[in-house]
Coordinates of C-alpha atoms in Angstrom, one line a residue:
X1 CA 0.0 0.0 0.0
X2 CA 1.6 3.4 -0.5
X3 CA 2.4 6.0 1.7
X4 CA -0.3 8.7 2.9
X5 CA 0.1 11.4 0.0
X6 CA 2.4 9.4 -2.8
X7 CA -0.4 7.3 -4.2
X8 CA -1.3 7.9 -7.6
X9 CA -2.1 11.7 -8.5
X10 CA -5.1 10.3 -11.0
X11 CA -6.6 9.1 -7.6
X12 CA -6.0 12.6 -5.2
X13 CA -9.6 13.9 -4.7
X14 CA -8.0 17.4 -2.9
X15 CA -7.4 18.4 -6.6
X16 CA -10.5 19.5 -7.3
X17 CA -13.2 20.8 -4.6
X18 CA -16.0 18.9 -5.5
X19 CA -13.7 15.4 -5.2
X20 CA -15.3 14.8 -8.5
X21 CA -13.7 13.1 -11.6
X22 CA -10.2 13.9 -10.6
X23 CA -8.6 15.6 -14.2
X24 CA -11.1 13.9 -15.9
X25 CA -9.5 10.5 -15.4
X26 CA -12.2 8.0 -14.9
X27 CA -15.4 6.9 -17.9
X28 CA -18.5 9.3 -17.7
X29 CA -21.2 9.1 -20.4
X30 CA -24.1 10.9 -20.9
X31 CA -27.1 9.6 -23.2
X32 CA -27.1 12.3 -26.1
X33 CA -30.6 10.5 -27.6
X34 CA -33.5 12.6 -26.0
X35 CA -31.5 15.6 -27.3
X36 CA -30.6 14.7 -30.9
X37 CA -34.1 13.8 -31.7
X38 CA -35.3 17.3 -30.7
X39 CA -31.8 18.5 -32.7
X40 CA -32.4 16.8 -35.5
X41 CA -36.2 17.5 -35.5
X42 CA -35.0 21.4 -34.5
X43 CA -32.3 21.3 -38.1
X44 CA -34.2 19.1 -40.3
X45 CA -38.1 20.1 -40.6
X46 CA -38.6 22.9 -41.8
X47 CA -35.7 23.3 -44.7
X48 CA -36.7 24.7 -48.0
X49 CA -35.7 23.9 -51.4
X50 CA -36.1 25.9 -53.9
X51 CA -35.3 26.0 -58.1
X52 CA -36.9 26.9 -61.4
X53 CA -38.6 23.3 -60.7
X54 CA -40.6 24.8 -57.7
X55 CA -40.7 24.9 -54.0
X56 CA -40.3 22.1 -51.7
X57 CA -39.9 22.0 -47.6
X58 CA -39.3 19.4 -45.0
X59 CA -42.6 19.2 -43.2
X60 CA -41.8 16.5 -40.3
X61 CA -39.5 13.8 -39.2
X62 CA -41.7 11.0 -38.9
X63 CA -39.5 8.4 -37.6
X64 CA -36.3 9.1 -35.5
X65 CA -35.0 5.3 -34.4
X66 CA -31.6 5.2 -33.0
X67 CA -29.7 6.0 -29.8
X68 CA -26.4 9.0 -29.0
X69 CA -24.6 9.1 -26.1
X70 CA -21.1 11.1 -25.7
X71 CA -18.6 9.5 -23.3
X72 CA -15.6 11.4 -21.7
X73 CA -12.2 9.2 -20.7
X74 CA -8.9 10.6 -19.9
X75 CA -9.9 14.1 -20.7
X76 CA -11.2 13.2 -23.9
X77 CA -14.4 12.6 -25.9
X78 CA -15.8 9.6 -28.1
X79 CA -18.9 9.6 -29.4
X80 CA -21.6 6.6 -30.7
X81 CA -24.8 7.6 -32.4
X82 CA -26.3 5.6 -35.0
X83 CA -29.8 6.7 -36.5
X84 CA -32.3 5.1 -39.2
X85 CA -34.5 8.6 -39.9
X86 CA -37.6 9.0 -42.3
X87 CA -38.9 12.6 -43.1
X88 CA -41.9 13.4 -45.1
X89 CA -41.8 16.8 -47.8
X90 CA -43.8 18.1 -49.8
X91 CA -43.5 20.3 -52.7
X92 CA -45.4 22.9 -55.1
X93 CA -44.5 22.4 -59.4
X94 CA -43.6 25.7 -60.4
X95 CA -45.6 26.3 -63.7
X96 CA -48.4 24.1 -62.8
X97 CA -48.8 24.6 -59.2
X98 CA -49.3 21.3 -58.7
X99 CA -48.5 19.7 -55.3
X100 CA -46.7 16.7 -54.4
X101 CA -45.2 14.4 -51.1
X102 CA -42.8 12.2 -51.1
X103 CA -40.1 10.9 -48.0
X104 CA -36.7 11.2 -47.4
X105 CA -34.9 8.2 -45.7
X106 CA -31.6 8.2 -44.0
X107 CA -30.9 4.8 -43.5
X108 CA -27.4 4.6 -41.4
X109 CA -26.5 7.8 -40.3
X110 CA -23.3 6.6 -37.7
X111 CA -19.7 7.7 -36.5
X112 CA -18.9 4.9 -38.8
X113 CA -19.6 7.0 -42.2
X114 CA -18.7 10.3 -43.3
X115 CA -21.6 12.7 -43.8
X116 CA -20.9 12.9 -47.1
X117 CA -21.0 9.0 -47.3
X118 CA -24.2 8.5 -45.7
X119 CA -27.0 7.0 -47.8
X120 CA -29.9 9.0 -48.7
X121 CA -32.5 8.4 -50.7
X122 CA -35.7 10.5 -52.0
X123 CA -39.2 9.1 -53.2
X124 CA -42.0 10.6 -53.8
X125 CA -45.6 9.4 -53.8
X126 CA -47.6 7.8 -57.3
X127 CA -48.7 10.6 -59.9
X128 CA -46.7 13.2 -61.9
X129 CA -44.4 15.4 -60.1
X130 CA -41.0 13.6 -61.1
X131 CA -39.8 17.7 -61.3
X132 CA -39.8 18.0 -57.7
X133 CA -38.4 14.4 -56.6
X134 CA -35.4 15.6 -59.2
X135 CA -35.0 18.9 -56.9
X136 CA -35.1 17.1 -53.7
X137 CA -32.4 14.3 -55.0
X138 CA -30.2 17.2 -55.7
X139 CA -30.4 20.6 -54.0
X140 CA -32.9 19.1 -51.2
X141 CA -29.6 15.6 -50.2
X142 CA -27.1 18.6 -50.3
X143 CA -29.2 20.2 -47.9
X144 CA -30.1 17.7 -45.7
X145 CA -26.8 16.8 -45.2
X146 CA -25.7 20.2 -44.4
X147 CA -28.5 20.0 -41.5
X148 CA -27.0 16.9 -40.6
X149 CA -23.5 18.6 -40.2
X150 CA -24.8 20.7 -38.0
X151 CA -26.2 18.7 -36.0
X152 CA -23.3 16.5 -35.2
X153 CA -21.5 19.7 -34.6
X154 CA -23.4 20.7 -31.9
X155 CA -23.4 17.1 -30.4
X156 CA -19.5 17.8 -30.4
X157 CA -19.7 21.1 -28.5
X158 CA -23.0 22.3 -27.8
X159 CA -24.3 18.7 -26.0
X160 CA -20.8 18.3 -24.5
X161 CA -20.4 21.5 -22.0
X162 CA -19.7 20.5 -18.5
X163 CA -18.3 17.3 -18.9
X164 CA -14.8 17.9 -19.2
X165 CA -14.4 19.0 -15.8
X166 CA -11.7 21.6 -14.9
X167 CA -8.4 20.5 -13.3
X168 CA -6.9 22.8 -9.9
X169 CA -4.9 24.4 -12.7
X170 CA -7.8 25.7 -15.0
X171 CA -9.8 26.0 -12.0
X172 CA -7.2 28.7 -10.9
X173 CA -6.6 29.6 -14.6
X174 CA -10.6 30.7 -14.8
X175 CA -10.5 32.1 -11.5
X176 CA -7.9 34.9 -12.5
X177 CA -10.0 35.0 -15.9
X178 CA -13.2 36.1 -13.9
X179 CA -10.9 38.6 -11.1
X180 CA -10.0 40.0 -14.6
X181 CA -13.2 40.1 -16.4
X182 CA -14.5 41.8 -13.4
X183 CA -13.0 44.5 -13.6
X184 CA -13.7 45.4 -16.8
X185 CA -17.0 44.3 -16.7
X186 CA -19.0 45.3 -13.1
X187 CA -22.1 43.6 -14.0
X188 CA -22.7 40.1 -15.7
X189 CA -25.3 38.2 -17.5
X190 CA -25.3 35.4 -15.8
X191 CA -24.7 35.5 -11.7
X192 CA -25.2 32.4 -8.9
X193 CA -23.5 29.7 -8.0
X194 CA -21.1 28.2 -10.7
X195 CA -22.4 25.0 -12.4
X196 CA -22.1 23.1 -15.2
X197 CA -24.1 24.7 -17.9
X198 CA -25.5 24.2 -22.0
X199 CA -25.9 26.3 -24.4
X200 CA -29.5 25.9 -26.3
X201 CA -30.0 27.1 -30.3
X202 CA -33.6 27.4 -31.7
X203 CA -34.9 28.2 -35.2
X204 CA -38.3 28.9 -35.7
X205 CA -40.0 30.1 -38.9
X206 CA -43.2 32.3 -37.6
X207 CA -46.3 33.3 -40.0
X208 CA -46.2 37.1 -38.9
X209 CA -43.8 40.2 -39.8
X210 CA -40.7 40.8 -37.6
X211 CA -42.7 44.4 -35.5
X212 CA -45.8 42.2 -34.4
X213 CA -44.1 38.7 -33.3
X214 CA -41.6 41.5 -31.3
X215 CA -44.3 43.2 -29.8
X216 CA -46.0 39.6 -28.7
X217 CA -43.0 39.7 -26.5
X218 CA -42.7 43.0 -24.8
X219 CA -46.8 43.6 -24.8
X220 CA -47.9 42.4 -21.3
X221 CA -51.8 41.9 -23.0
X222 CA -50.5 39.6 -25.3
X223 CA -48.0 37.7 -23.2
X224 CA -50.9 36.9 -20.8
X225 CA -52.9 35.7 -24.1
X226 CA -50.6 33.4 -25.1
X227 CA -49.2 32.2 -21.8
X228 CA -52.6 32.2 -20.1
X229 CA -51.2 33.6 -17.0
X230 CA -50.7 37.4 -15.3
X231 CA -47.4 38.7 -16.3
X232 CA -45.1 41.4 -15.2
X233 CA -43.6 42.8 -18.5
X234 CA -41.7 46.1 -17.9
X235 CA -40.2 45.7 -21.7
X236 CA -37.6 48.4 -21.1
X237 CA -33.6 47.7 -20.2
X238 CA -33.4 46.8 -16.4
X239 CA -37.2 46.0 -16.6
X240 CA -38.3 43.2 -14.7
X241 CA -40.2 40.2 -16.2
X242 CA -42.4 37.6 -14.5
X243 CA -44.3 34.6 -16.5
X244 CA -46.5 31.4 -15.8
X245 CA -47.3 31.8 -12.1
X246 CA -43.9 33.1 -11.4
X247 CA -42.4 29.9 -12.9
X248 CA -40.1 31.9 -15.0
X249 CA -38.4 35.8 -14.2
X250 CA -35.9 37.9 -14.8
X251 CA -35.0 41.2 -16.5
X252 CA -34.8 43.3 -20.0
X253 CA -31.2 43.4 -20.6
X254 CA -31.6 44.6 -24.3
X255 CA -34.6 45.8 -26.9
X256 CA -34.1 46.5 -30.6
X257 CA -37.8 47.0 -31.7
X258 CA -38.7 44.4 -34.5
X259 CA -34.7 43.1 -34.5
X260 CA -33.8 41.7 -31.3
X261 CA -34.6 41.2 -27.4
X262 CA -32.3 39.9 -24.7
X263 CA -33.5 39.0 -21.8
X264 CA -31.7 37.5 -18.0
X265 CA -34.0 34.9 -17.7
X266 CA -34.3 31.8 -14.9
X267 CA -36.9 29.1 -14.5
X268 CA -37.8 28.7 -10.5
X269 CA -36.8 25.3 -10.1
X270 CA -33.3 26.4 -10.8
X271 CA -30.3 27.1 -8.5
X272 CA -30.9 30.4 -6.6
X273 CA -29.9 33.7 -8.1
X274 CA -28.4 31.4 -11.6
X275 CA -30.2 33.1 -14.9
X276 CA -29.4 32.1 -18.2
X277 CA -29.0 34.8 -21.2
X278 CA -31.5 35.2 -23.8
X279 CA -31.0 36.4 -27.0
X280 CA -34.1 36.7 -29.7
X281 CA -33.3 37.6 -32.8
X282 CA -35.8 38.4 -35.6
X283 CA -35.4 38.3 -39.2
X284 CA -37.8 39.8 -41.4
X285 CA -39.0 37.5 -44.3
X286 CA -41.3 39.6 -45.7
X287 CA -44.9 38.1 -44.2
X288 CA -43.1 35.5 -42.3
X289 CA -40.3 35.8 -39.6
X290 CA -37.6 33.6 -38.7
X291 CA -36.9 33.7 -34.9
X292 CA -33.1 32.7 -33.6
X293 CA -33.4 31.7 -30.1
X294 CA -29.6 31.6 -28.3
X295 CA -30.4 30.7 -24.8
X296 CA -26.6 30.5 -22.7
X297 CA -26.1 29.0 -19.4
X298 CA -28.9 26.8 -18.7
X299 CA -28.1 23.9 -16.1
X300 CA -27.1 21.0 -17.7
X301 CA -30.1 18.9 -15.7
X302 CA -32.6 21.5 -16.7
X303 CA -31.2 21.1 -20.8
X304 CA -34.6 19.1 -21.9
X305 CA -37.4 21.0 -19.6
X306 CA -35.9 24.6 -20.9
X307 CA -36.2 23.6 -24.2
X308 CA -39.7 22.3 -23.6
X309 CA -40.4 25.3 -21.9
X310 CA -39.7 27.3 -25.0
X311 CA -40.9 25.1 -27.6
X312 CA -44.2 24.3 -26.3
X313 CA -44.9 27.0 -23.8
X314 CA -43.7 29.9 -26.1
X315 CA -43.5 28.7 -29.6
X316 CA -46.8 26.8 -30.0
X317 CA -48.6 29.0 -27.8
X318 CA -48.0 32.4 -29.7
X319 CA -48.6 30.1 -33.1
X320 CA -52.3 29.5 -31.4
X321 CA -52.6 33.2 -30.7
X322 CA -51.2 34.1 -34.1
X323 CA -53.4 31.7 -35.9
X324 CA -56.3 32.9 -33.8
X325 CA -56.0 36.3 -34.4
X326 CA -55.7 35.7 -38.3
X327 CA -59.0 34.0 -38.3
X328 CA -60.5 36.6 -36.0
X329 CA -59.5 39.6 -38.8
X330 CA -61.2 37.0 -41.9

């Protein structure tokens, strides 16, 4: 047996506070697949293809079968995903304005094959329309496998924040980093107790101009529409901002009308005084607006239920409330 204090440094919890993981020595994995079937549901539906052939669009991913997980050993990172995915389009013939379906299958997408490699293939349903199925084989593979670039990219940095955990040397490298920053800087976005945190990335395409899905946010009348719930909405910089029974708060750090709001936002469930920073960006597309959601430091065990929170609780809602007011105005 060794001596008190000459065993093996690997094994010498007193290097880091916690006594967790000492320099990153031992096998951790986390299961990546809850998270790439909203990431690849998040990059995929929704892309458009367009050409002198007509217009088509990823409208859902209708089967997602698989698993992901990233594992960490030795202060580095493998990662094992393997996916069979199906996702339907549909399209609109340019001259004829006819309109089509047809599916997109990605047999084996794996660490095993290159993007580039990976299989695709593009049918489309009986009946004319062989214009279309053309444009997705070409310009609609190229795109889908740009989405799926991205989304292994953000399994590779975005999924894996947190779990390679810092050593007493970066521990006391970030510590001057922060003394540093803080001087500069009095105030920060994010403040509360240090944790492990993810970074989330939404795109949403919205059936409104930029000013009115803007003013949905800042409007206290039509927050409470589409959350159903009294709301404290002070949109002004500093202004506070209280949603869903007090579920969610924070404050106005930022407003460019009809361009972009960021917020210091927390859910209550969270570690006292941590917020996350919110950043909504929106780009006009003439009737339509594409909102760029870029929500940073979000505990790590709260990853799924915040991005619940913003899909379902935000997104669909103010669809509804969209989609009822259109109707209301016909």
């Amino acid at each position: 047996m060794a001596k008190w204090g000459h065993g093996d440094p690997r094994w010498i919890v007193e290097e880091r506070a916690d006594a967790t993981n000492v320099n990153n020595w031992h096998w951790t994995e986390r299961d990546a697949t809850g998270w790439s079937k909203s990431k690849l549901k998040e990059m995929l539906v929704g892309l458009v293809v367009e050409g002198e052939a007509g217009r088509c669009e990823i409208s859902d991913l209708k089967h997602a079968e698989g698993e992901a997980s990233c594992n960490s050993r030795k202060g580095k990172l493998i990662f094992f995903y393997e996916w069979n995915l199906r996702l339907s389009w549909k399209g609109t013939v340019k001259e004829s304005g006819e309109k089509h379906k047809g599916s997109v299958e990605i047999p084996n997408l794996s660490e095993e094959n290159e993007v580039d490699d990976t299989e695709i293939n593009v049918s489309k349903k009986k009946g004319e329309g062989d214009v279309l199925k053309d444009l997705m084989r070409t310009e609609g593979t190229a795109k889908v496998r740009e989405a799926l670039r991205d989304y292994l990219k953000a399994l590779k940095t975005e999924f894996t924040l947190g779990m390679i955990l810092p050593t007493k040397a970066t521990v006391g490298q970030e510590l001057a980093a922060e003394q540093k920053d803080s001087v500069s800087h009095q105030s920060s976005d994010t403040v509360g107790v240090k944790i492990p945190t993810v970074q989330i990335l939404l795109r949403e395409i919205f059936n409104s101009p930029a000013d009115e899905l803007y003013s949905i946010f800042t409007t206290k009348e039509l927050v409470q529409k589409f959350s159903k719930c009294p709301a404290v909405i002070e949109a002004e910089k500093g202004g506070k901002l209280q949603m869903f029974d007090g579920c969610v708060s924070g404050e106005y750090a930022e407003l460019v009308p009809s361009q972009r709001i960021v917020l210091k936002w927390r859910c209550r469930n969270w570690p006292d005084e941590h917020y996350a920073t919110v950043a909504l960006n929106f780009k006009d597309m003439a009737a339509q607006t594409e909102l760029q959601l870029e929500c940073k430091g979000v505990p790590v065990s709260n990853e799924d239920s915040t991005r619940q929170c913003w899909k379902k609780q935000y997104f669909e809602e103010i669809r509804i409330l969209l989609q009822r007011s259109k109707d209301e105005l016909e």
